Amino acid sequence: MSETRHTKVLIIGSGPAGYTAGVYAARAMLEPILVQGIEPGGQLTTTTEVENYPGFTEVQGPDLMIKMQEHAAAMGTEIIGDYITSLDTSARPFVAKADSGTTYTADAVILATGARAKWLGLESEEKFKGFGVSACATCDGFFYRGQEIVVIGGGNTAVEEALFLTNFASKVTLIHRRDELRAEKILQDRLFKNEKIETLWFHTLEEVVGTDNPLGVEGVVVKNVQTGEVKEIPCKGVFVAIGHAPANELVKDVLELHNGGYVKVKPGSTETSIPGIYAAGDLTDHKYRQAVTSAGMGCMAALDAERFLAEQE
Ligand code: FAD
Ligand code: NAP
């Protein structure tokens, strides 16, 4: 049934930025509503150990996000399992329509929609998505027990995925287009020490090959970017870990963006180009993209929204 609900602060997104904004906005007595989206808890629910969130020497990503959700709820944030399909920012109160049919009107909006996995854009990648091609080792690693796997990418995600996949796979080949990783040194150390992992430098994925009936991966065709030589590597699983793109769909035509689609905010704040609309976390951050920086920006967004609402009164 469609209904309209009004809130002083609507928080869109349930990653570290959204939940932290919830904690602060609720404690400011703004009675915020937080809409979780299709990935409650955000990107950290797709990983295992998190070792760099202060206060936790080691915590499982999904557990950390449940704690954040409980914290936001305990402070008084109303958390709703729904997905915002459109946001009208042309007048205040802002109007957000949700997948369930509910319409939210809000005096201020905190955008915390984060980022989503990038894909290579190959036809064969699309064909085998969910049938051997994945962007989430935590979700799908278990299906490849005793089998050979390749991971594409050279950042923290690719290295962590490769390490995690050694729990299941007989061999993991990390394929990277350069001979230098972006990943943190501590992760690189673990990678190079792991006997199950082989690195293939200066190679790109050209095609995923496999069977049609049943649909399944049998290997990848890779190209040496220096010599142009092409070869096939047998494998049953392909994990694409080439980064994330900001989830800016709701606002890409109305807010100022920069650095390839990240929402631009005034330096040192979370103010976007529209007063009353704030952006926090990976949606606005092309540089740091960490759980703790996202949480920090969630806090800033709630404080910015609180000041804005006080000025309106
Ligand atoms: P996200 O976590 O991306 O969450 C976005 C939220 O927005 C989701 O809840 C989604 O459902 C919601 N959403 C999107 N669109 C809509 C919509 N239209 N309506 C409603 N809701 C919507 N960082 C670290 O600090 N340490 C780590 O160890 C670490 N490990 C990582 C491992 C992996 C595999 C990945 C992918 C990332 C990792 N990161 C890590 C990075 C970290 O996860 C991100 O920086 C952080 O999650 C960003 O938080 P966020 O709140 O901005 O958004
Ligand atoms: P990233 O740092 O942007 O790295 C992406 C990697 O994929 C790069 O090595 C890049 O190669 C490669 N790549 C990009 N496009 C490609 C293409 N079309 N073909 C082949 N290779 C391609 O992304 P990420 O690893 O997902 O990390 C994202 C953010 O989350 C980072 O800020 C990271 O620190 C954070 N994160 C943190 C942790 C942690 O703290 N433990 C864990 C995971 C993620 P080049 O190097 O050649 O550009």
Short mmCIF file of C-alpha atoms and ligand atoms in Angstrom, two decimals:
data_model
loop_
_atom_site.label_atom_id
_atom_site.label_comp_id
_atom_site.label_asym_id
_atom_site.label_seq_id
_atom_site.Cartn_x
_atom_site.Cartn_y
_atom_site.Cartn_z
CA MET A 1 0.00 0.00 0.00
CA SER A 2 1.41 3.42 -0.88
CA GLU A 3 1.81 5.93 1.92
CA THR A 4 3.63 9.21 2.42
CA ARG A 5 5.91 9.70 5.39
CA HIS A 6 7.62 12.90 6.43
CA THR A 7 10.96 13.03 8.22
CA LYS A 8 13.37 15.80 9.14
CA VAL A 9 16.31 13.76 7.88
CA LEU A 10 16.18 10.97 5.33
CA ILE A 11 19.34 8.85 5.17
CA ILE A 12 19.72 6.81 1.99
CA GLY A 13 22.12 3.90 2.40
CA SER A 14 23.14 1.50 5.16
CA GLY A 15 26.94 1.29 4.98
CA PRO A 16 29.25 2.82 7.61
CA ALA A 17 28.34 6.34 6.38
CA GLY A 18 24.58 5.82 6.60
CA TYR A 19 24.55 4.11 10.00
CA THR A 20 26.93 6.66 11.53
CA ALA A 21 24.75 9.48 10.19
CA GLY A 22 21.85 7.64 11.86
CA VAL A 23 23.61 7.55 15.25
CA TYR A 24 24.37 11.29 15.15
CA ALA A 25 21.06 12.46 13.67
CA ALA A 26 19.09 10.40 16.19
CA ARG A 27 21.13 11.78 19.09
CA ALA A 28 20.36 15.27 17.78
CA MET A 29 16.66 14.36 18.20
CA LEU A 30 16.03 14.61 14.46
CA GLU A 31 14.16 11.26 14.37
CA PRO A 32 15.86 10.17 11.15
CA ILE A 33 14.58 7.52 8.77
CA LEU A 34 17.26 5.36 7.12
CA VAL A 35 16.46 3.38 3.97
CA GLN A 36 18.83 0.44 3.60
CA GLY A 37 18.77 -0.37 -0.13
CA ILE A 38 19.41 -3.75 -1.67
CA GLU A 39 22.65 -4.33 0.23
CA PRO A 40 21.84 -3.83 3.93
CA GLY A 41 25.17 -3.09 5.63
CA GLY A 42 26.87 -2.10 2.37
CA GLN A 43 30.17 -3.30 0.92
CA LEU A 44 31.64 -4.63 4.15
CA THR A 45 29.04 -7.38 4.14
CA THR A 46 30.89 -8.82 1.12
CA THR A 47 34.17 -9.30 2.95
CA THR A 48 35.50 -11.37 5.85
CA GLU A 49 38.08 -9.99 8.30
CA VAL A 50 38.30 -6.24 8.76
CA GLU A 51 41.51 -5.37 10.60
CA ASN A 52 41.61 -1.60 10.29
CA TYR A 53 38.43 -0.38 11.93
CA PRO A 54 39.49 1.26 15.21
CA GLY A 55 38.38 -0.62 18.29
CA PHE A 56 38.43 -3.98 16.54
CA THR A 57 41.75 -5.78 16.07
CA GLU A 58 39.80 -8.12 13.86
CA VAL A 59 36.10 -8.28 13.11
CA GLN A 60 34.07 -9.94 10.37
CA GLY A 61 32.66 -7.32 7.97
CA PRO A 62 29.03 -8.51 8.28
CA ASP A 63 29.29 -8.58 12.11
CA LEU A 64 30.65 -5.03 12.20
CA MET A 65 27.75 -3.84 10.07
CA ILE A 66 25.18 -5.56 12.31
CA LYS A 67 26.73 -3.77 15.29
CA MET A 68 26.49 -0.44 13.45
CA GLN A 69 22.86 -1.12 12.53
CA GLU A 70 22.02 -2.00 16.14
CA HIS A 71 23.79 1.13 17.34
CA ALA A 72 21.87 3.41 14.96
CA ALA A 73 18.56 1.74 15.90
CA ALA A 74 19.30 1.93 19.63
CA MET A 75 19.86 5.70 19.34
CA GLY A 76 16.45 6.09 17.67
CA THR A 77 16.99 5.81 13.91
CA GLU A 78 14.08 4.18 12.13
CA ILE A 79 15.65 1.64 9.77
CA ILE A 80 13.60 0.56 6.79
CA GLY A 81 14.30 -2.23 4.31
CA ASP A 82 13.43 -0.50 1.05
CA TYR A 83 15.10 0.99 -2.03
CA ILE A 84 14.85 4.62 -3.14
CA THR A 85 14.06 4.77 -6.85
CA SER A 86 13.92 8.54 -7.37
CA LEU A 87 14.74 11.74 -5.53
CA ASP A 88 13.18 15.09 -6.40
CA THR A 89 15.48 17.84 -5.21
CA SER A 90 13.77 20.74 -7.00
CA ALA A 91 11.91 22.02 -3.91
CA ARG A 92 11.83 21.49 -0.15
CA PRO A 93 10.70 19.23 1.36
CA PHE A 94 12.62 16.87 -0.93
CA VAL A 95 10.61 13.93 -2.24
CA ALA A 96 12.00 10.39 -2.41
CA LYS A 97 10.01 7.56 -3.91
CA ALA A 98 10.71 4.01 -2.79
CA ASP A 99 10.34 0.65 -4.46
CA SER A 100 7.63 -0.39 -1.96
CA GLY A 101 5.39 2.46 -3.08
CA THR A 102 6.12 4.60 -0.03
CA THR A 103 6.94 8.27 -0.64
CA TYR A 104 9.28 10.00 1.81
CA THR A 105 9.31 13.76 2.16
CA ALA A 106 12.34 15.15 3.97
CA ASP A 107 13.63 18.53 5.13
CA ALA A 108 17.20 17.30 4.62
CA VAL A 109 18.65 14.27 2.86
CA ILE A 110 21.91 12.44 3.56
CA LEU A 111 23.10 10.48 0.55
CA ALA A 112 25.20 7.49 1.60
CA THR A 113 24.68 5.17 -1.35
CA GLY A 114 28.33 4.14 -1.53
CA ALA A 115 29.83 2.37 -4.50
CA ARG A 116 29.30 -0.77 -6.55
CA ALA A 117 31.67 -3.28 -8.12
CA LYS A 118 32.99 -2.43 -11.57
CA TRP A 119 32.99 -4.99 -14.36
CA LEU A 120 35.28 -5.30 -17.35
CA GLY A 121 32.41 -5.01 -19.82
CA LEU A 122 33.18 -8.18 -21.80
CA GLU A 123 30.33 -10.09 -23.44
CA SER A 124 31.65 -13.39 -22.06
CA GLU A 125 31.91 -11.88 -18.55
CA GLU A 126 28.20 -11.01 -18.72
CA LYS A 127 27.32 -14.45 -20.09
CA PHE A 128 28.98 -16.31 -17.20
CA LYS A 129 28.02 -13.90 -14.37
CA GLY A 130 26.67 -16.11 -11.60
CA PHE A 131 27.92 -19.22 -13.44
CA GLY A 132 31.65 -18.95 -12.73
CA VAL A 133 32.15 -15.18 -12.93
CA SER A 134 31.76 -13.23 -9.68
CA ALA A 135 32.77 -9.98 -7.97
CA CYS A 136 32.42 -11.32 -4.44
CA ALA A 137 34.76 -13.98 -3.08
CA THR A 138 33.02 -14.07 0.29
CA CYS A 139 29.71 -14.78 -1.39
CA ASP A 140 30.86 -17.32 -3.98
CA GLY A 141 34.31 -18.68 -2.95
CA PHE A 142 32.79 -21.76 -1.33
CA PHE A 143 31.60 -23.05 -4.72
CA TYR A 144 35.19 -23.53 -5.90
CA ARG A 145 36.52 -26.06 -3.40
CA GLY A 146 39.57 -27.84 -4.82
CA GLN A 147 39.41 -25.92 -8.11
CA GLU A 148 41.55 -23.39 -9.94
CA ILE A 149 40.49 -19.76 -9.85
CA VAL A 150 41.71 -16.50 -11.35
CA VAL A 151 41.37 -13.04 -9.81
CA ILE A 152 41.60 -9.89 -11.92
CA GLY A 153 42.96 -6.67 -10.41
CA GLY A 154 45.81 -5.27 -8.34
CA GLY A 155 44.20 -3.31 -5.50
CA ASN A 156 43.33 -4.21 -1.92
CA THR A 157 40.16 -5.96 -2.98
CA ALA A 158 41.89 -8.20 -5.54
CA VAL A 159 44.64 -9.20 -3.11
CA GLU A 160 42.21 -9.85 -0.26
CA GLU A 161 39.97 -11.86 -2.55
CA ALA A 162 42.93 -13.92 -3.79
CA LEU A 163 44.04 -14.64 -0.21
CA PHE A 164 40.55 -15.53 0.91
CA LEU A 165 40.00 -17.82 -2.07
CA THR A 166 43.02 -19.95 -1.10
CA ASN A 167 40.76 -21.31 1.67
CA PHE A 168 38.86 -23.16 -1.03
CA ALA A 169 40.82 -23.26 -4.28
CA SER A 170 43.68 -25.58 -5.23
CA LYS A 171 45.36 -22.65 -7.00
CA VAL A 172 44.67 -18.93 -7.41
CA THR A 173 46.20 -16.88 -10.24
CA LEU A 174 46.18 -13.14 -9.72
CA ILE A 175 46.14 -11.45 -13.12
CA HIS A 176 47.18 -7.81 -13.20
CA ARG A 177 47.72 -5.41 -16.08
CA ARG A 178 50.93 -3.99 -14.58
CA ASP A 179 53.76 -5.50 -12.49
CA GLU A 180 53.02 -3.39 -9.42
CA LEU A 181 50.13 -3.72 -7.00
CA ARG A 182 48.15 -0.90 -5.48
CA ALA A 183 47.33 -3.04 -2.45
CA GLU A 184 48.75 -2.19 0.99
CA LYS A 185 52.21 -3.63 1.68
CA ILE A 186 50.96 -5.91 4.46
CA LEU A 187 48.54 -7.54 2.04
CA GLN A 188 51.19 -7.81 -0.67
CA ASP A 189 53.45 -9.60 1.81
CA ARG A 190 50.78 -12.16 2.57
CA LEU A 191 50.08 -12.62 -1.13
CA PHE A 192 53.69 -13.26 -2.10
CA LYS A 193 54.18 -15.68 0.80
CA ASN A 194 51.13 -17.76 -0.09
CA GLU A 195 52.19 -20.87 -1.99
CA LYS A 196 48.78 -21.37 -3.55
CA ILE A 197 48.91 -17.98 -5.30
CA GLU A 198 50.66 -17.29 -8.58
CA THR A 199 50.85 -13.79 -10.09
CA LEU A 200 50.60 -13.10 -13.79
CA TRP A 201 51.91 -9.59 -14.52
CA PHE A 202 51.22 -7.45 -17.57
CA HIS A 203 48.17 -9.45 -18.60
CA THR A 204 44.56 -8.53 -19.26
CA LEU A 205 41.49 -10.71 -19.46
CA GLU A 206 40.26 -10.95 -23.04
CA GLU A 207 37.57 -13.60 -22.81
CA VAL A 208 35.97 -16.06 -20.42
CA VAL A 209 35.48 -19.44 -22.05
CA GLY A 210 33.26 -22.30 -20.96
CA THR A 211 30.40 -24.65 -21.68
CA ASP A 212 26.83 -23.72 -22.60
CA ASN A 213 25.02 -26.73 -21.23
CA PRO A 214 25.37 -26.58 -18.31
CA LEU A 215 26.60 -22.97 -18.31
CA GLY A 216 30.03 -22.98 -16.66
CA VAL A 217 33.55 -21.57 -16.89
CA GLU A 218 36.45 -23.68 -18.17
CA GLY A 219 39.13 -21.02 -18.57
CA VAL A 220 40.17 -17.51 -19.48
CA VAL A 221 41.94 -16.11 -22.49
CA VAL A 222 44.54 -13.55 -21.41
CA LYS A 223 46.76 -11.19 -23.35
CA ASN A 224 50.27 -10.04 -22.55
CA VAL A 225 50.03 -6.25 -22.86
CA GLN A 226 53.76 -5.97 -23.67
CA THR A 227 54.09 -8.64 -26.35
CA GLY A 228 50.49 -9.05 -27.51
CA GLU A 229 50.79 -12.81 -26.94
CA VAL A 230 47.49 -14.53 -26.14
CA LYS A 231 47.11 -17.72 -24.10
CA GLU A 232 44.45 -19.69 -22.26
CA ILE A 233 44.51 -20.50 -18.55
CA PRO A 234 42.22 -23.27 -17.32
CA CYS A 235 40.03 -22.31 -14.33
CA LYS A 236 36.53 -22.82 -12.97
CA GLY A 237 36.07 -19.44 -11.35
CA VAL A 238 36.82 -15.84 -12.36
CA PHE A 239 36.73 -13.12 -9.71
CA VAL A 240 36.70 -9.60 -11.09
CA ALA A 241 38.10 -7.17 -8.51
CA ILE A 242 38.93 -4.03 -10.47
CA GLY A 243 37.41 -1.44 -8.18
CA HIS A 244 34.14 0.24 -7.49
CA ALA A 245 32.12 3.05 -9.06
CA PRO A 246 30.04 5.55 -7.03
CA ALA A 247 26.31 4.75 -6.85
CA ASN A 248 25.19 8.19 -8.06
CA GLU A 249 22.07 7.18 -10.04
CA LEU A 250 19.64 9.16 -7.86
CA VAL A 251 21.46 12.47 -8.27
CA LYS A 252 23.75 12.27 -11.29
CA ASP A 253 21.68 14.77 -13.28
CA VAL A 254 21.12 17.29 -10.48
CA LEU A 255 24.23 17.41 -8.31
CA GLU A 256 27.72 18.49 -9.27
CA LEU A 257 29.96 15.44 -9.76
CA HIS A 258 33.70 15.10 -10.25
CA ASN A 259 36.53 12.56 -10.61
CA GLY A 260 34.42 10.19 -12.69
CA GLY A 261 31.03 10.43 -11.01
CA TYR A 262 31.74 11.09 -7.31
CA VAL A 263 29.38 13.63 -5.74
CA LYS A 264 31.25 16.87 -5.20
CA VAL A 265 31.08 18.34 -1.70
CA LYS A 266 32.36 21.62 -0.35
CA PRO A 267 35.89 20.96 0.99
CA GLY A 268 35.83 20.07 4.69
CA SER A 269 32.08 19.47 4.73
CA THR A 270 29.43 17.18 3.25
CA GLU A 271 27.46 20.00 1.57
CA THR A 272 26.57 19.24 -2.04
CA SER A 273 25.60 21.78 -4.68
CA ILE A 274 21.99 21.78 -3.34
CA PRO A 275 21.42 23.19 0.17
CA GLY A 276 19.87 20.55 2.42
CA ILE A 277 21.34 17.62 0.48
CA TYR A 278 24.47 16.08 2.02
CA ALA A 279 26.72 13.31 0.72
CA ALA A 280 28.97 11.01 2.73
CA GLY A 281 31.17 7.96 2.27
CA ASP A 282 32.32 6.26 -0.92
CA LEU A 283 29.72 8.16 -2.95
CA THR A 284 31.77 11.30 -2.53
CA ASP A 285 35.25 9.96 -1.87
CA HIS A 286 37.45 8.91 -4.78
CA LYS A 287 40.56 8.99 -2.61
CA TYR A 288 40.30 7.15 0.72
CA ARG A 289 37.27 4.84 0.38
CA GLN A 290 37.58 3.20 3.78
CA ALA A 291 34.98 2.16 6.34
CA VAL A 292 36.36 4.54 8.94
CA THR A 293 36.50 7.55 6.61
CA SER A 294 32.95 6.77 5.46
CA ALA A 295 31.79 6.61 9.07
CA GLY A 296 33.53 9.93 9.73
CA MET A 297 31.76 11.56 6.82
CA GLY A 298 28.44 10.10 8.01
CA CYS A 299 28.99 11.92 11.29
CA MET A 300 29.83 15.15 9.44
CA ALA A 301 26.71 14.85 7.28
CA ALA A 302 24.43 14.50 10.29
CA LEU A 303 26.05 17.51 11.98
CA ASP A 304 25.80 19.53 8.74
CA ALA A 305 22.12 18.57 8.38
CA GLU A 306 21.43 19.47 12.02
CA ARG A 307 22.92 22.96 11.55
CA PHE A 308 21.04 23.48 8.30
CA LEU A 309 17.71 22.55 9.92
CA ALA A 310 18.40 24.78 12.92
CA GLU A 311 19.08 27.71 10.56
CA GLN A 312 15.80 27.06 8.71
CA GLU A 313 13.88 27.35 11.98
P1 FAD B 1 28.60 1.26 1.14
O1 FAD B 1 29.23 0.38 2.13
O2 FAD B 1 28.96 1.12 -0.30
O3 FAD B 1 27.03 1.15 1.30
C1 FAD B 1 26.16 1.77 0.41
C2 FAD B 1 24.75 1.55 0.89
O4 FAD B 1 23.84 2.31 0.08
C3 FAD B 1 24.27 0.11 0.82
O5 FAD B 1 23.65 -0.20 2.03
C4 FAD B 1 23.23 0.11 -0.32
O6 FAD B 1 22.21 -0.85 -0.11
C5 FAD B 1 22.71 1.53 -0.18
N1 FAD B 1 22.06 2.07 -1.38
C6 FAD B 1 22.60 2.26 -2.62
N2 FAD B 1 21.66 2.78 -3.45
C7 FAD B 1 20.53 2.93 -2.71
C8 FAD B 1 19.23 3.40 -3.00
N3 FAD B 1 18.89 3.87 -4.21
N4 FAD B 1 18.29 3.39 -2.01
C9 FAD B 1 18.63 2.97 -0.75
N5 FAD B 1 19.85 2.52 -0.42
C10 FAD B 1 20.78 2.49 -1.40
N6 FAD B 1 37.33 -0.66 4.07
C11 FAD B 1 38.03 -0.71 5.22
O7 FAD B 1 38.17 0.31 5.90
N7 FAD B 1 38.56 -1.88 5.66
C12 FAD B 1 38.42 -3.04 4.99
O8 FAD B 1 38.93 -4.07 5.42
C13 FAD B 1 37.68 -3.03 3.80
N8 FAD B 1 37.48 -4.16 3.11
C14 FAD B 1 36.74 -4.14 1.97
C15 FAD B 1 36.54 -5.33 1.27
C16 FAD B 1 35.79 -5.35 0.11
C17 FAD B 1 35.58 -6.64 -0.63
C18 FAD B 1 35.22 -4.13 -0.37
C19 FAD B 1 34.38 -4.14 -1.61
C20 FAD B 1 35.43 -2.94 0.30
C21 FAD B 1 36.20 -2.93 1.47
N9 FAD B 1 36.45 -1.75 2.18
C22 FAD B 1 37.14 -1.79 3.35
C23 FAD B 1 35.89 -0.46 1.75
C24 FAD B 1 34.59 -0.16 2.56
O9 FAD B 1 33.73 -1.26 2.49
C25 FAD B 1 33.90 1.07 2.01
O10 FAD B 1 34.78 2.17 2.04
C26 FAD B 1 32.66 1.42 2.83
O11 FAD B 1 31.79 0.33 2.94
C27 FAD B 1 31.90 2.59 2.21
O12 FAD B 1 30.83 2.85 3.04
P2 FAD B 1 29.56 3.69 2.54
O13 FAD B 1 28.70 3.85 3.74
O14 FAD B 1 29.99 4.90 1.82
O15 FAD B 1 28.82 2.81 1.46
P1 NAP B 2 41.25 0.05 -6.60
O1 NAP B 2 42.14 0.39 -5.46
O2 NAP B 2 40.69 1.13 -7.46
O3 NAP B 2 42.06 -0.99 -7.51
C1 NAP B 2 41.53 -1.46 -8.72
C2 NAP B 2 42.55 -2.38 -9.37
O4 NAP B 2 41.97 -2.95 -10.55
C3 NAP B 2 43.82 -1.63 -9.80
O5 NAP B 2 44.94 -2.43 -9.53
C4 NAP B 2 43.61 -1.42 -11.29
O6 NAP B 2 44.80 -1.46 -12.01
C5 NAP B 2 42.79 -2.62 -11.68
N1 NAP B 2 41.89 -2.31 -12.81
C6 NAP B 2 41.01 -1.29 -12.88
N2 NAP B 2 40.34 -1.34 -14.06
C7 NAP B 2 40.84 -2.39 -14.74
C8 NAP B 2 40.57 -2.95 -16.01
N3 NAP B 2 39.64 -2.44 -16.81
N4 NAP B 2 41.26 -4.04 -16.39
C9 NAP B 2 42.21 -4.58 -15.57
N5 NAP B 2 42.50 -4.10 -14.34
C10 NAP B 2 41.83 -3.01 -13.94
O7 NAP B 2 39.96 -0.78 -6.11
P2 NAP B 2 39.75 -1.78 -4.86
O8 NAP B 2 40.87 -2.72 -4.74
O9 NAP B 2 38.37 -2.33 -5.03
O10 NAP B 2 39.74 -0.81 -3.61
C11 NAP B 2 38.76 0.24 -3.54
C12 NAP B 2 38.90 1.01 -2.24
O11 NAP B 2 38.48 0.18 -1.14
C13 NAP B 2 40.36 1.40 -1.97
O12 NAP B 2 40.38 2.69 -1.43
C14 NAP B 2 40.83 0.39 -0.99
O13 NAP B 2 41.85 0.88 -0.15
C15 NAP B 2 39.53 0.08 -0.20
N6 NAP B 2 39.65 -1.27 0.34
C16 NAP B 2 40.34 -1.38 1.53
C17 NAP B 2 40.58 -2.63 2.05
C18 NAP B 2 41.37 -2.72 3.33
O14 NAP B 2 41.61 -1.69 3.92
N7 NAP B 2 41.78 -3.89 3.77
C19 NAP B 2 40.14 -3.76 1.38
C20 NAP B 2 39.48 -3.62 0.16
C21 NAP B 2 39.25 -2.35 -0.36
P3 NAP B 2 45.90 -0.29 -11.92
O15 NAP B 2 46.57 -0.50 -10.60
O16 NAP B 2 46.76 -0.57 -13.09
O17 NAP B 2 45.13 0.98 -12.03
#
